[in-house]
Amino acid sequence: MNTINTLGPNTPRIALIGECMIELQQRADGTLQQSFGGDTLNTAVYLSRELGTRGIVDYVTALGDDSFSDAMCQTWADEHIGLGMVQRLPGRLPGLYCIQTDAAGERRFLYWRNEAAVRDCFTTPAAAPILAALPDYDVLYFSGITLAVLGVQGRVKLLETLIEARQRDARIVFDNNYRPRLWASVEEARAAYRSVLPYVDLALLTVDDEQALFHFSDGEAVFAAYEQIGTPEVVLKRGAEACLIRCDGESFEVPAQKVERVVDTTAAGDSFSAAYLASRLKGGSAVEAAEAGHRLASRVIQVPGALIPKD
């Protein structure tokens, strides 16, 4: 296995796989602000912004043929995200979620996603050429939420794709993002995670999710487990605390940036992951990448919603 910044000098092509949903942000007066979001989509947007012309970012998902799906695609195009891997399924709709935040900026999510088009992303006839094209990317990025929403058949297709991509020297990036409500049982989730982890080159982990899913006692237990798997680069995100990194046998601790007032922590981890990956793809060290991740996340949590306005 190789670390992310050992890619060649050519402009890297990155495909992020997952779900974008209609986002409703509940304001203090009870009104709703509508936008779009989803973990891998948030990362795709911030990654595209961070890389600029130094990377090609495509999003892989399935949407409906409705006006919300049209608006999503236009938003992504405006962010310079490629749409060639997006399926549009007639009669289907994207999922929807509402964010409610408390006085401390912590959030509660309400979801409507059981019939979302993304659940058939890898099982339609139109998915065949997409699956065939994915192994030719330089980097494939997906999350624990991706694993959940794809379902059993979709996960089989994803695993086959990861194996072939690794054979073609692609790098695999995984954000653990464990959401218990998306799984029938913790055992199902563990099995799904364990099936893909041997093919991951960069694991972007949230400590709370690792403890909830695998019951690790602390960060050292997490690193020991991923070392046994053979993951060469592991980043342990810990919110406002310093992140911990284990990269090719070396350990680093990188402090988070202090923020006077947290408004909304939505997409804090997604934006960190985007900036970290972008820095590594541009040749930055693991420490420099973590510093970039903290900088972006500190800006994101001071603005409502998943995606902050462009500079």
GROMACS .gro file of C-alpha atoms in nm:
model
  311
    1MET     CA    1   0.000   0.000   0.000
    2ASN     CA    2   0.105   0.361  -0.070
    3THR     CA    3   0.025   0.692   0.093
    4ILE     CA    4  -0.193   0.943  -0.088
    5ASN     CA    5   0.078   1.193  -0.181
    6THR     CA    6   0.282   0.937  -0.373
    7LEU     CA    7   0.067   0.990  -0.682
    8GLY     CA    8   0.247   1.097  -0.998
    9PRO     CA    9   0.282   1.453  -1.129
   10ASN     CA   10  -0.033   1.441  -1.343
   11THR     CA   11  -0.355   1.609  -1.233
   12PRO     CA   12  -0.531   1.353  -1.011
   13ARG     CA   13  -0.885   1.237  -1.088
   14ILE     CA   14  -1.093   1.180  -0.776
   15ALA     CA   15  -1.435   1.012  -0.761
   16LEU     CA   16  -1.641   1.051  -0.446
   17ILE     CA   17  -1.922   0.799  -0.400
   18GLY     CA   18  -2.230   0.863  -0.192
   19GLU     CA   19  -2.553   1.049  -0.137
   20CYS     CA   20  -2.659   1.411  -0.158
   21MET     CA   21  -2.985   1.504   0.010
   22ILE     CA   22  -3.217   1.803   0.028
   23GLU     CA   23  -3.114   1.990   0.343
   24LEU     CA   24  -3.356   2.194   0.554
   25GLN     CA   25  -3.191   2.413   0.817
   26GLN     CA   26  -3.435   2.510   1.094
   27ARG     CA   27  -3.387   2.868   1.211
   28ALA     CA   28  -3.456   3.004   1.558
   29ASP     CA   29  -3.788   3.154   1.442
   30GLY     CA   30  -3.907   2.818   1.307
   31THR     CA   31  -3.858   2.898   0.938
   32LEU     CA   32  -3.656   2.665   0.715
   33GLN     CA   33  -3.359   2.741   0.490
   34GLN     CA   34  -3.330   2.492   0.203
   35SER     CA   35  -2.999   2.379   0.056
   36PHE     CA   36  -2.825   2.050  -0.025
   37GLY     CA   37  -2.581   1.832   0.168
   38GLY     CA   38  -2.447   1.488   0.246
   39ASP     CA   39  -2.117   1.372   0.387
   40THR     CA   40  -1.932   1.275   0.069
   41LEU     CA   41  -2.097   1.556  -0.128
   42ASN     CA   42  -1.983   1.809   0.132
   43THR     CA   43  -1.633   1.668   0.099
   44ALA     CA   44  -1.653   1.681  -0.282
   45VAL     CA   45  -1.745   2.050  -0.277
   46TYR     CA   46  -1.472   2.148  -0.033
   47LEU     CA   47  -1.220   1.926  -0.212
   48SER     CA   48  -1.299   2.092  -0.545
   49ARG     CA   49  -1.257   2.435  -0.385
   50GLU     CA   50  -0.929   2.339  -0.218
   51LEU     CA   51  -0.776   2.179  -0.528
   52GLY     CA   52  -0.896   2.426  -0.787
   53THR     CA   53  -0.730   2.341  -1.117
   54ARG     CA   54  -0.495   2.094  -0.949
   55GLY     CA   55  -0.748   1.812  -0.942
   56ILE     CA   56  -1.056   1.676  -1.119
   57VAL     CA   57  -1.343   1.595  -0.883
   58ASP     CA   58  -1.640   1.382  -0.992
   59TYR     CA   59  -1.940   1.278  -0.784
   60VAL     CA   60  -2.092   0.932  -0.812
   61THR     CA   61  -2.457   0.898  -0.709
   62ALA     CA   62  -2.813   0.848  -0.829
   63LEU     CA   63  -3.082   1.116  -0.833
   64GLY     CA   64  -3.437   1.150  -0.962
   65ASP     CA   65  -3.573   1.347  -1.256
   66ASP     CA   66  -3.731   1.614  -1.035
   67SER     CA   67  -3.657   1.984  -0.996
   68PHE     CA   68  -3.458   1.932  -0.674
   69SER     CA   69  -3.228   1.688  -0.854
   70ASP     CA   70  -3.191   1.941  -1.138
   71ALA     CA   71  -3.092   2.206  -0.885
   72MET     CA   72  -2.841   1.972  -0.720
   73CYS     CA   73  -2.668   1.906  -1.050
   74GLN     CA   74  -2.654   2.276  -1.130
   75THR     CA   75  -2.505   2.349  -0.787
   76TRP     CA   76  -2.238   2.082  -0.837
   77ALA     CA   77  -2.155   2.211  -1.184
   78ASP     CA   78  -2.114   2.560  -1.033
   79GLU     CA   79  -1.863   2.405  -0.789
   80HIS     CA   80  -1.672   2.247  -1.082
   81ILE     CA   81  -1.775   1.894  -0.983
   82GLY     CA   82  -1.812   1.653  -1.274
   83LEU     CA   83  -2.160   1.512  -1.341
   84GLY     CA   84  -2.067   1.232  -1.578
   85MET     CA   85  -2.105   0.966  -1.307
   86VAL     CA   86  -2.447   1.085  -1.185
   87GLN     CA   87  -2.745   0.868  -1.275
   88ARG     CA   88  -3.090   1.024  -1.316
   89LEU     CA   89  -3.361   0.767  -1.240
   90PRO     CA   90  -3.712   0.847  -1.374
   91GLY     CA   91  -3.980   0.883  -1.110
   92ARG     CA   92  -3.736   0.877  -0.820
   93LEU     CA   93  -3.643   1.145  -0.566
   94PRO     CA   94  -3.339   1.234  -0.355
   95GLY     CA   95  -3.351   1.193   0.022
   96LEU     CA   96  -3.427   1.478   0.261
   97TYR     CA   97  -3.307   1.578   0.606
   98CYS     CA   98  -3.365   1.858   0.855
   99ILE     CA   99  -3.098   2.002   1.087
  100GLN     CA  100  -3.200   2.134   1.427
  101THR     CA  101  -2.922   2.299   1.629
  102ASP     CA  102  -2.907   2.385   1.997
  103ALA     CA  103  -2.752   2.691   2.166
  104ALA     CA  104  -2.409   2.523   2.170
  105GLY     CA  105  -2.414   2.451   1.797
  106GLU     CA  106  -2.470   2.077   1.838
  107ARG     CA  107  -2.712   1.933   1.589
  108ARG     CA  108  -2.995   1.684   1.562
  109PHE     CA  109  -3.090   1.532   1.228
  110LEU     CA  110  -3.432   1.419   1.106
  111TYR     CA  111  -3.421   1.201   0.792
  112TRP     CA  112  -3.653   1.099   0.509
  113ARG     CA  113  -3.440   0.876   0.287
  114ASN     CA  114  -3.575   0.518   0.263
  115GLU     CA  115  -3.688   0.556  -0.099
  116ALA     CA  116  -3.397   0.773  -0.214
  117ALA     CA  117  -3.269   0.705  -0.566
  118VAL     CA  118  -2.913   0.646  -0.440
  119ARG     CA  119  -3.017   0.310  -0.296
  120ASP     CA  120  -3.016   0.175  -0.653
  121CYS     CA  121  -2.699   0.356  -0.756
  122PHE     CA  122  -2.498   0.042  -0.834
  123THR     CA  123  -2.777  -0.201  -0.926
  124THR     CA  124  -2.937  -0.039  -1.233
  125PRO     CA  125  -2.837  -0.131  -1.590
  126ALA     CA  126  -2.700   0.224  -1.629
  127ALA     CA  127  -2.458   0.157  -1.343
  128ALA     CA  128  -2.249  -0.089  -1.548
  129PRO     CA  129  -2.041   0.168  -1.740
  130ILE     CA  130  -1.996   0.374  -1.424
  131LEU     CA  131  -1.865   0.076  -1.230
  132ALA     CA  132  -1.637  -0.008  -1.522
  133ALA     CA  133  -1.493   0.346  -1.526
  134LEU     CA  134  -1.429   0.387  -1.153
  135PRO     CA  135  -1.110   0.176  -1.133
  136ASP     CA  136  -0.940   0.417  -1.375
  137TYR     CA  137  -0.958   0.705  -1.126
  138ASP     CA  138  -0.652   0.797  -0.921
  139VAL     CA  139  -0.849   0.824  -0.595
  140LEU     CA  140  -1.180   0.671  -0.486
  141TYR     CA  141  -1.344   0.821  -0.178
  142PHE     CA  142  -1.641   0.680   0.013
  143SER     CA  143  -1.777   0.667   0.366
  144GLY     CA  144  -1.960   0.452   0.614
  145ILE     CA  145  -2.280   0.626   0.506
  146THR     CA  146  -2.203   0.523   0.148
  147LEU     CA  147  -2.179   0.162   0.264
  148ALA     CA  148  -2.514   0.188   0.443
  149VAL     CA  149  -2.720   0.352   0.169
  150LEU     CA  150  -2.590   0.128  -0.111
  151GLY     CA  151  -2.743  -0.181   0.050
  152VAL     CA  152  -2.618  -0.537   0.030
  153GLN     CA  153  -2.605  -0.568  -0.350
  154GLY     CA  154  -2.452  -0.224  -0.393
  155ARG     CA  155  -2.184  -0.302  -0.136
  156VAL     CA  156  -2.087  -0.615  -0.328
  157LYS     CA  157  -2.042  -0.405  -0.643
  158LEU     CA  158  -1.844  -0.144  -0.451
  159LEU     CA  159  -1.609  -0.403  -0.305
  160GLU     CA  160  -1.544  -0.552  -0.650
  161THR     CA  161  -1.467  -0.201  -0.776
  162LEU     CA  162  -1.227  -0.127  -0.490
  163ILE     CA  163  -1.036  -0.447  -0.552
  164GLU     CA  164  -0.999  -0.374  -0.922
  165ALA     CA  165  -0.908  -0.010  -0.856
  166ARG     CA  166  -0.629  -0.114  -0.619
  167GLN     CA  167  -0.497  -0.350  -0.884
  168ARG     CA  168  -0.471  -0.047  -1.114
  169ASP     CA  169  -0.280   0.147  -0.845
  170ALA     CA  170  -0.566   0.374  -0.740
  171ARG     CA  171  -0.568   0.509  -0.383
  172ILE     CA  172  -0.870   0.437  -0.165
  173VAL     CA  173  -0.989   0.689   0.096
  174PHE     CA  174  -1.248   0.602   0.360
  175ASP     CA  175  -1.428   0.821   0.615
  176ASN     CA  176  -1.585   0.597   0.880
  177ASN     CA  177  -1.902   0.808   0.944
  178TYR     CA  178  -2.095   0.540   1.132
  179ARG     CA  179  -2.469   0.613   1.166
  180PRO     CA  180  -2.643   0.333   1.363
  181ARG     CA  181  -2.992   0.425   1.237
  182LEU     CA  182  -2.889   0.333   0.881
  183TRP     CA  183  -2.802  -0.026   0.970
  184ALA     CA  184  -3.019  -0.323   1.064
  185SER     CA  185  -2.768  -0.413   1.335
  186VAL     CA  186  -2.420  -0.326   1.457
  187GLU     CA  187  -2.308  -0.670   1.339
  188GLU     CA  188  -2.416  -0.591   0.983
  189ALA     CA  189  -2.226  -0.264   0.994
  190ARG     CA  190  -1.911  -0.424   1.134
  191ALA     CA  191  -1.914  -0.689   0.862
  192ALA     CA  192  -1.954  -0.426   0.590
  193TYR     CA  193  -1.672  -0.211   0.727
  194ARG     CA  194  -1.439  -0.506   0.771
  195SER     CA  195  -1.498  -0.615   0.411
  196VAL     CA  196  -1.361  -0.288   0.267
  197LEU     CA  197  -1.097  -0.181   0.520
  198PRO     CA  198  -0.818  -0.407   0.383
  199TYR     CA  199  -0.827  -0.202   0.062
  200VAL     CA  200  -0.808   0.143   0.224
  201ASP     CA  201  -0.495   0.359   0.191
  202LEU     CA  202  -0.614   0.659   0.393
  203ALA     CA  203  -0.863   0.616   0.678
  204LEU     CA  204  -1.021   0.937   0.805
  205LEU     CA  205  -1.179   0.834   1.133
  206THR     CA  206  -1.393   1.001   1.397
  207VAL     CA  207  -1.304   0.866   1.739
  208ASP     CA  208  -1.665   0.854   1.861
  209ASP     CA  209  -1.772   0.649   1.560
  210GLU     CA  210  -1.488   0.402   1.605
  211GLN     CA  211  -1.578   0.355   1.970
  212ALA     CA  212  -1.948   0.314   1.892
  213LEU     CA  213  -1.892   0.060   1.616
  214PHE     CA  214  -1.591  -0.141   1.736
  215HIS     CA  215  -1.582  -0.051   2.108
  216PHE     CA  216  -1.219   0.060   2.100
  217SER     CA  217  -1.105   0.188   2.439
  218ASP     CA  218  -0.890   0.474   2.310
  219GLY     CA  219  -0.695   0.611   2.017
  220GLU     CA  220  -0.407   0.371   2.060
  221ALA     CA  221  -0.648   0.077   2.031
  222VAL     CA  222  -0.779   0.226   1.706
  223PHE     CA  223  -0.429   0.267   1.562
  224ALA     CA  224  -0.333  -0.085   1.668
  225ALA     CA  225  -0.636  -0.230   1.490
  226TYR     CA  226  -0.569  -0.041   1.166
  227GLU     CA  227  -0.200  -0.130   1.181
  228GLN     CA  228  -0.302  -0.494   1.193
  229ILE     CA  229  -0.525  -0.441   0.889
  230GLY     CA  230  -0.233  -0.276   0.710
  231THR     CA  231  -0.372   0.075   0.655
  232PRO     CA  232  -0.067   0.297   0.591
  233GLU     CA  233  -0.226   0.632   0.684
  234VAL     CA  234  -0.482   0.680   0.962
  235VAL     CA  235  -0.619   1.012   1.085
  236LEU     CA  236  -0.820   1.020   1.406
  237LYS     CA  237  -1.049   1.326   1.421
  238ARG     CA  238  -1.147   1.433   1.772
  239GLY     CA  239  -1.362   1.742   1.729
  240ALA     CA  240  -1.217   2.042   1.910
  241GLU     CA  241  -0.925   1.836   2.038
  242ALA     CA  242  -0.602   1.770   1.850
  243CYS     CA  243  -0.623   1.512   1.575
  244LEU     CA  244  -0.393   1.211   1.591
  245ILE     CA  245  -0.214   1.070   1.287
  246ARG     CA  246  -0.028   0.749   1.219
  247CYS     CA  247   0.143   0.755   0.880
  248ASP     CA  248   0.390   0.488   0.766
  249GLY     CA  249   0.479   0.409   1.126
  250GLU     CA  250   0.523   0.770   1.242
  251SER     CA  251   0.286   0.937   1.490
  252PHE     CA  252   0.177   1.302   1.496
  253GLU     CA  253  -0.056   1.516   1.706
  254VAL     CA  254  -0.190   1.834   1.547
  255PRO     CA  255  -0.389   2.082   1.760
  256ALA     CA  256  -0.726   2.209   1.641
  257GLN     CA  257  -0.785   2.579   1.588
  258LYS     CA  258  -0.972   2.764   1.861
  259VAL     CA  259  -1.309   2.915   1.769
  260GLU     CA  260  -1.477   3.185   1.976
  261ARG     CA  261  -1.833   3.085   1.890
  262VAL     CA  262  -1.952   2.761   1.732
  263VAL     CA  263  -2.264   2.816   1.523
  264ASP     CA  264  -2.315   2.477   1.355
  265THR     CA  265  -2.086   2.173   1.353
  266THR     CA  266  -2.248   2.026   1.040
  267ALA     CA  267  -1.978   1.918   0.790
  268ALA     CA  268  -1.691   1.992   1.028
  269GLY     CA  269  -1.548   1.645   0.974
  270ASP     CA  270  -1.631   1.643   0.603
  271SER     CA  271  -1.450   1.972   0.545
  272PHE     CA  272  -1.150   1.858   0.750
  273SER     CA  273  -1.128   1.545   0.535
  274ALA     CA  274  -1.148   1.749   0.215
  275ALA     CA  275  -0.872   1.988   0.314
  276TYR     CA  276  -0.655   1.706   0.447
  277LEU     CA  277  -0.689   1.507   0.124
  278ALA     CA  278  -0.635   1.813  -0.095
  279SER     CA  279  -0.315   1.899   0.090
  280ARG     CA  280  -0.181   1.547   0.057
  281LEU     CA  281  -0.264   1.538  -0.314
  282LYS     CA  282  -0.072   1.864  -0.356
  283GLY     CA  283   0.234   1.711  -0.188
  284GLY     CA  284   0.185   1.833   0.168
  285SER     CA  285   0.299   1.632   0.469
  286ALA     CA  286   0.052   1.466   0.703
  287VAL     CA  287   0.102   1.745   0.957
  288GLU     CA  288   0.052   2.018   0.695
  289ALA     CA  289  -0.260   1.838   0.576
  290ALA     CA  290  -0.404   1.821   0.928
  291GLU     CA  291  -0.334   2.191   0.979
  292ALA     CA  292  -0.521   2.265   0.656
  293GLY     CA  293  -0.807   2.044   0.773
  294HIS     CA  294  -0.835   2.226   1.105
  295ARG     CA  295  -0.826   2.567   0.933
  296LEU     CA  296  -1.115   2.484   0.702
  297ALA     CA  297  -1.322   2.309   0.969
  298SER     CA  298  -1.283   2.608   1.201
  299ARG     CA  299  -1.438   2.830   0.934
  300VAL     CA  300  -1.718   2.587   0.853
  301ILE     CA  301  -1.844   2.559   1.212
  302GLN     CA  302  -1.894   2.935   1.233
  303VAL     CA  303  -2.159   2.934   0.958
  304PRO     CA  304  -2.502   2.762   0.950
  305GLY     CA  305  -2.544   2.464   0.721
  306ALA     CA  306  -2.310   2.216   0.559
  307LEU     CA  307  -2.162   2.437   0.286
  308ILE     CA  308  -2.026   2.782   0.359
  309PRO     CA  309  -2.026   3.051   0.087
  310LYS     CA  310  -1.730   3.062  -0.147
  311ASP     CA  311  -1.458   3.313  -0.068
   0.00000   0.00000   0.00000
